[in-house]
Coordinates of C-alpha atoms in Angstrom, one line a residue:
M1 CA -9.7 -28.4 23.4
Q2 CA -8.8 -31.1 20.9
P3 CA -5.1 -31.3 20.2
V4 CA -3.8 -30.4 16.8
M5 CA -2.0 -33.1 15.0
V6 CA -0.2 -33.3 11.6
N7 CA 0.2 -36.9 10.7
D8 CA 1.7 -38.3 14.0
V9 CA 3.1 -35.0 15.2
T10 CA 1.3 -33.0 17.9
I11 CA 1.4 -29.2 17.8
P12 CA 1.2 -28.2 21.5
H13 CA -1.2 -25.4 22.5
A14 CA 1.8 -23.6 24.1
T15 CA 3.5 -23.5 20.7
I16 CA 0.3 -22.0 19.1
A17 CA 0.1 -19.5 21.9
R18 CA 3.6 -18.3 21.2
E19 CA 2.9 -18.1 17.5
V20 CA -0.2 -15.9 18.1
Q21 CA 2.0 -12.9 18.8
N22 CA 3.1 -12.9 15.2
H23 CA -0.5 -12.5 13.8
Q24 CA -2.4 -9.3 14.0
A25 CA -6.1 -10.0 13.9
G26 CA -9.4 -8.4 14.9
S27 CA -10.0 -10.9 17.7
P28 CA -8.0 -13.4 19.8
A29 CA -10.0 -16.2 18.2
V30 CA -8.9 -15.2 14.7
A31 CA -5.3 -14.7 15.7
W32 CA -5.4 -18.2 17.2
E33 CA -6.8 -19.6 14.0
Q34 CA -4.1 -17.8 11.9
A35 CA -1.3 -19.0 14.2
T36 CA -2.6 -22.6 14.1
R37 CA -2.9 -22.6 10.3
A38 CA 0.7 -21.2 9.9
L39 CA 2.1 -24.0 12.2
V40 CA 0.1 -26.7 10.5
I41 CA 1.4 -25.7 7.1
R42 CA 4.9 -25.3 8.5
E43 CA 4.8 -28.8 9.9
L44 CA 3.4 -30.3 6.7
L45 CA 6.2 -28.7 4.6
L46 CA 8.9 -29.7 7.1
Q47 CA 7.7 -33.3 7.1
R48 CA 7.8 -33.3 3.3
A49 CA 11.3 -31.9 3.3
H50 CA 12.5 -34.6 5.6
A51 CA 10.8 -37.2 3.5
L52 CA 12.8 -36.0 0.5
D53 CA 16.0 -36.1 2.6
L54 CA 16.7 -32.4 2.1
V55 CA 19.5 -30.9 4.0
A56 CA 19.3 -27.3 5.4
D57 CA 21.6 -24.8 3.8
P58 CA 20.7 -21.5 5.5
R59 CA 21.2 -18.2 3.6
T60 CA 22.0 -14.8 5.0
A61 CA 20.2 -11.8 3.5
D62 CA 20.2 -8.2 4.7
G63 CA 22.1 -9.3 7.8
A64 CA 19.5 -11.9 8.8
R65 CA 20.3 -15.6 8.7
E66 CA 17.7 -18.3 7.9
T67 CA 16.9 -20.9 10.5
D68 CA 17.4 -24.5 9.5
E69 CA 13.6 -24.9 9.2
E70 CA 13.2 -21.8 7.1
S71 CA 16.0 -23.1 4.9
L72 CA 14.3 -26.5 4.5
I73 CA 11.0 -24.9 3.5
R74 CA 12.7 -22.7 1.0
L75 CA 14.7 -25.6 -0.6
L76 CA 11.5 -27.7 -0.7
L77 CA 9.5 -25.0 -2.5
E78 CA 12.4 -24.3 -4.9
R79 CA 12.5 -28.0 -5.8
E80 CA 8.8 -28.8 -5.9
V81 CA 7.1 -25.6 -7.1
I82 CA 8.3 -24.6 -10.6
T83 CA 6.6 -21.7 -12.3
P84 CA 7.1 -20.2 -15.7
K85 CA 8.8 -16.8 -16.4
A86 CA 6.7 -14.0 -17.7
D87 CA 7.7 -13.4 -21.3
D88 CA 7.2 -10.2 -23.3
A89 CA 3.9 -11.3 -24.7
V90 CA 2.4 -12.0 -21.2
C91 CA 3.8 -8.7 -19.9
R92 CA 2.5 -6.8 -22.8
R93 CA -1.0 -8.2 -22.4
Y94 CA -1.0 -7.2 -18.7
Y95 CA 0.3 -3.7 -19.6
D96 CA -2.4 -3.2 -22.2
S97 CA -5.2 -4.4 -19.9
N98 CA -4.0 -2.3 -16.9
A99 CA -2.7 0.9 -18.5
V100 CA -4.1 3.0 -15.7
R101 CA -1.7 1.4 -13.3
F102 CA 1.2 2.6 -15.3
R103 CA 0.2 6.2 -15.5
S104 CA 2.3 8.9 -13.8
P105 CA 0.2 11.0 -11.4
D106 CA -1.3 14.3 -12.3
L107 CA 0.8 17.2 -10.9
F108 CA -0.8 20.3 -9.4
E109 CA 0.9 23.6 -8.7
P110 CA -1.4 25.5 -6.1
A111 CA -0.9 28.6 -4.1
H112 CA -2.9 29.5 -1.0
I113 CA -3.4 32.1 1.7
L114 CA -3.9 30.3 5.0
F115 CA -5.7 31.8 8.0
K116 CA -4.7 29.4 10.7
A117 CA -7.3 28.3 13.2
S118 CA -8.4 25.2 15.0
R119 CA -11.8 23.8 14.3
D120 CA -12.3 23.3 18.0
D121 CA -11.9 27.0 18.6
V122 CA -15.3 28.3 17.2
D123 CA -14.5 32.0 17.5
A124 CA -11.0 31.7 16.0
F125 CA -12.3 29.6 13.1
A126 CA -15.2 32.0 12.4
K127 CA -12.7 34.9 12.4
A128 CA -10.5 32.9 9.9
E129 CA -13.5 32.4 7.7
A130 CA -14.4 36.0 7.7
Q131 CA -10.8 37.0 6.8
A132 CA -10.7 34.5 4.0
T133 CA -14.0 35.7 2.7
A134 CA -12.8 39.3 2.7
V135 CA -9.7 38.4 0.8
L136 CA -11.7 36.5 -1.8
E137 CA -13.9 39.6 -2.3
N138 CA -10.8 41.7 -2.8
L139 CA -9.3 39.1 -5.3
Q140 CA -12.5 39.0 -7.3
Q141 CA -11.7 42.6 -8.3
H142 CA -7.9 42.4 -8.2
P143 CA -6.7 38.8 -8.8
D144 CA -3.2 40.2 -9.4
R145 CA -2.9 41.0 -5.7
F146 CA -2.8 37.3 -4.7
D147 CA 0.9 37.1 -4.2
S148 CA 1.2 40.3 -2.2
L149 CA -1.8 39.3 0.0
A150 CA -0.2 35.9 0.6
R151 CA 3.1 37.4 1.6
S152 CA 1.4 39.8 4.1
L153 CA -1.5 37.7 5.5
S154 CA -0.8 33.9 5.1
D155 CA 0.0 31.9 8.2
C156 CA 1.9 29.3 6.1
P157 CA 5.7 29.3 5.5
S158 CA 4.8 29.4 1.8
A159 CA 3.9 33.1 2.4
T160 CA 7.5 34.0 1.5
E161 CA 6.9 32.4 -2.0
G162 CA 3.6 34.3 -2.6
G163 CA 1.7 31.3 -1.2
R164 CA 3.1 28.8 -3.8
L165 CA 3.2 25.3 -2.6
G166 CA 5.3 23.8 -5.4
Q167 CA 4.3 20.6 -7.3
I168 CA 2.0 18.2 -5.4
V169 CA 0.1 15.0 -6.2
R170 CA -3.1 13.5 -4.9
G171 CA -2.8 12.4 -1.4
E172 CA -0.3 15.0 -0.3
T173 CA -2.9 17.5 1.0
T174 CA -6.0 17.2 3.2
P175 CA -9.1 15.6 1.5
E176 CA -10.9 18.9 1.7
F177 CA -8.1 20.8 0.0
E178 CA -7.7 18.2 -2.6
T179 CA -11.4 18.0 -3.4
F180 CA -11.4 21.7 -4.5
L181 CA -8.0 21.5 -6.1
V182 CA -8.8 18.7 -8.6
A183 CA -12.0 20.4 -9.7
M184 CA -10.3 23.7 -10.5
E185 CA -9.0 25.0 -13.8
P186 CA -5.5 26.4 -14.1
G187 CA -5.4 30.1 -13.2
Q188 CA -8.7 29.8 -11.2
I189 CA -9.1 31.2 -7.7
C190 CA -11.5 29.0 -5.7
P191 CA -14.7 31.0 -5.3
T192 CA -15.2 29.7 -1.7
P193 CA -13.0 29.5 1.3
V194 CA -11.5 26.0 1.8
R195 CA -11.9 24.7 5.4
T196 CA -9.4 22.2 6.6
R197 CA -8.0 21.1 10.0
Y198 CA -5.3 23.7 9.6
G199 CA -7.7 26.6 9.2
V200 CA -9.3 28.4 6.2
H201 CA -7.5 28.7 2.9
V202 CA -7.9 31.0 -0.1
L203 CA -6.8 28.7 -2.9
R204 CA -5.5 29.3 -6.5
L205 CA -4.5 26.6 -9.0
D206 CA -1.6 27.9 -11.1
R207 CA -0.9 24.9 -13.2
R208 CA -2.0 21.3 -13.8
I209 CA 0.3 18.8 -15.5
A210 CA -1.6 15.7 -16.7
G211 CA 0.0 12.4 -15.9
E212 CA 1.2 10.2 -18.8
T213 CA 1.2 6.5 -19.4
L214 CA 4.7 5.2 -18.8
P215 CA 6.3 3.4 -21.7
F216 CA 6.1 -0.4 -21.7
D217 CA 9.9 -0.8 -21.7
S218 CA 10.2 1.3 -18.5
V219 CA 7.8 -1.0 -16.5
R220 CA 8.4 -4.4 -18.2
T221 CA 10.7 -5.6 -15.4
R222 CA 8.2 -4.5 -12.7
I223 CA 5.3 -6.3 -14.5
A224 CA 7.3 -9.5 -14.9
S225 CA 8.2 -9.5 -11.2
Y226 CA 4.6 -9.0 -10.2
L227 CA 3.2 -11.7 -12.5
E228 CA 5.9 -14.2 -11.6
E229 CA 5.3 -13.5 -7.9
R230 CA 1.6 -13.9 -8.2
T231 CA 1.9 -17.1 -10.2
W232 CA 4.4 -18.5 -7.6
R233 CA 2.0 -17.7 -4.7
R234 CA -0.9 -19.5 -6.4
A235 CA 1.3 -22.5 -7.2
V236 CA 2.5 -22.6 -3.6
A237 CA -1.1 -22.6 -2.4
Q238 CA -1.9 -25.5 -4.7
Y239 CA 1.1 -27.4 -3.6
I240 CA 0.2 -26.9 0.1
A241 CA -3.3 -28.1 -0.7
L242 CA -1.8 -31.2 -2.4
V243 CA 0.5 -32.0 0.5
A244 CA -2.3 -31.4 3.0
G245 CA -4.6 -33.7 1.1
Q246 CA -2.0 -36.5 1.3
G247 CA -1.6 -36.1 5.1
R248 CA -3.7 -36.5 8.2
I249 CA -4.6 -33.3 10.0
A250 CA -6.6 -33.6 13.2
G251 CA -8.0 -30.8 15.5
F252 CA -7.9 -28.2 12.8
D253 CA -9.7 -27.7 9.4
L254 CA -7.2 -26.4 6.9
P255 CA -9.1 -24.8 4.0
A256 CA -7.8 -25.4 0.5
A257 CA -5.6 -22.7 -1.0
T258 CA -5.2 -20.8 2.3
S259 CA -1.7 -20.2 3.5
P260 CA 0.3 -17.4 5.1
L261 CA 2.7 -18.0 2.2
V262 CA 0.3 -16.8 -0.4
Q263 CA -1.3 -13.8 1.3

C-alpha cells in the first residue's frame, strides 16, 4: 500500500488505523478513506498554521480542553476564514422562502380504548379485534358511552381519564395510529379498529389545533446562526481546497470541497 504523504510528512498506516475508530461507515474501506481524509486535512492545516507562526492557545469549554493541535486549527480558521454576518434582510428572505420550517406542529387530542395483544399471538390478537369491533358497533348507536367504556375496558393507563391521551404531535404515536389520527375530523370516532404493535384500538379524535407560523422575530436568531454556520462551513471547504491545491499530496486523492469540517 502506497504511503500517504502531505508535502514531506508521512502519515503512517498505524495512525490511520487508530483514526478509523472515530469514523462510522458502511464498510471498513469507507471508514479507512474517511479517516485518511481527516488526517490529510488535519496535516495540511497544521502545516499552514506553523507556516504562519501561530502559537497554540487552548480553550476549555464544557469541561473539555483543546489539544494544542485543535487550538492551532481553530486559530488558523479564525484568521484565514472570514465570513459575513447574516443581516435582517438575508434572514427575512430565508424566512419567507422556508415558512414551513417555522411552523409549530399540529396538536391532536385523541382518546382511545385499547385491547392489548401481541401481534405474534394470533388468537389473542383476533380476540382483541373482535372486542374492538363490538365496542365500535356499540358506539355507533351510543357515542356518548365512549368514556365509560374506556374506563371499564381499556388496557391503557389512560382508562382512568376516559381514554384521553392529552395533546400529542406527529411522531409521538405508532405510524398506524397516526395514519388514522391525522385523517380524522374532531369529534369523529374512527370507523375501523386501529391495529398497532400494542394491540387493537378504538380511536376518537376530540380536538385538532392547527399549527401556526412562528413570528419572524422569534426565529431570527436561529435563522442567523444557521445561515452563518452554513456559510462558514462552505468557506472552510473552499479554504481547505485552496490549501490542498498549494500542497503536494501523495497516496490519497483529496476531492475538492470534501472535509469532515464541513459535513
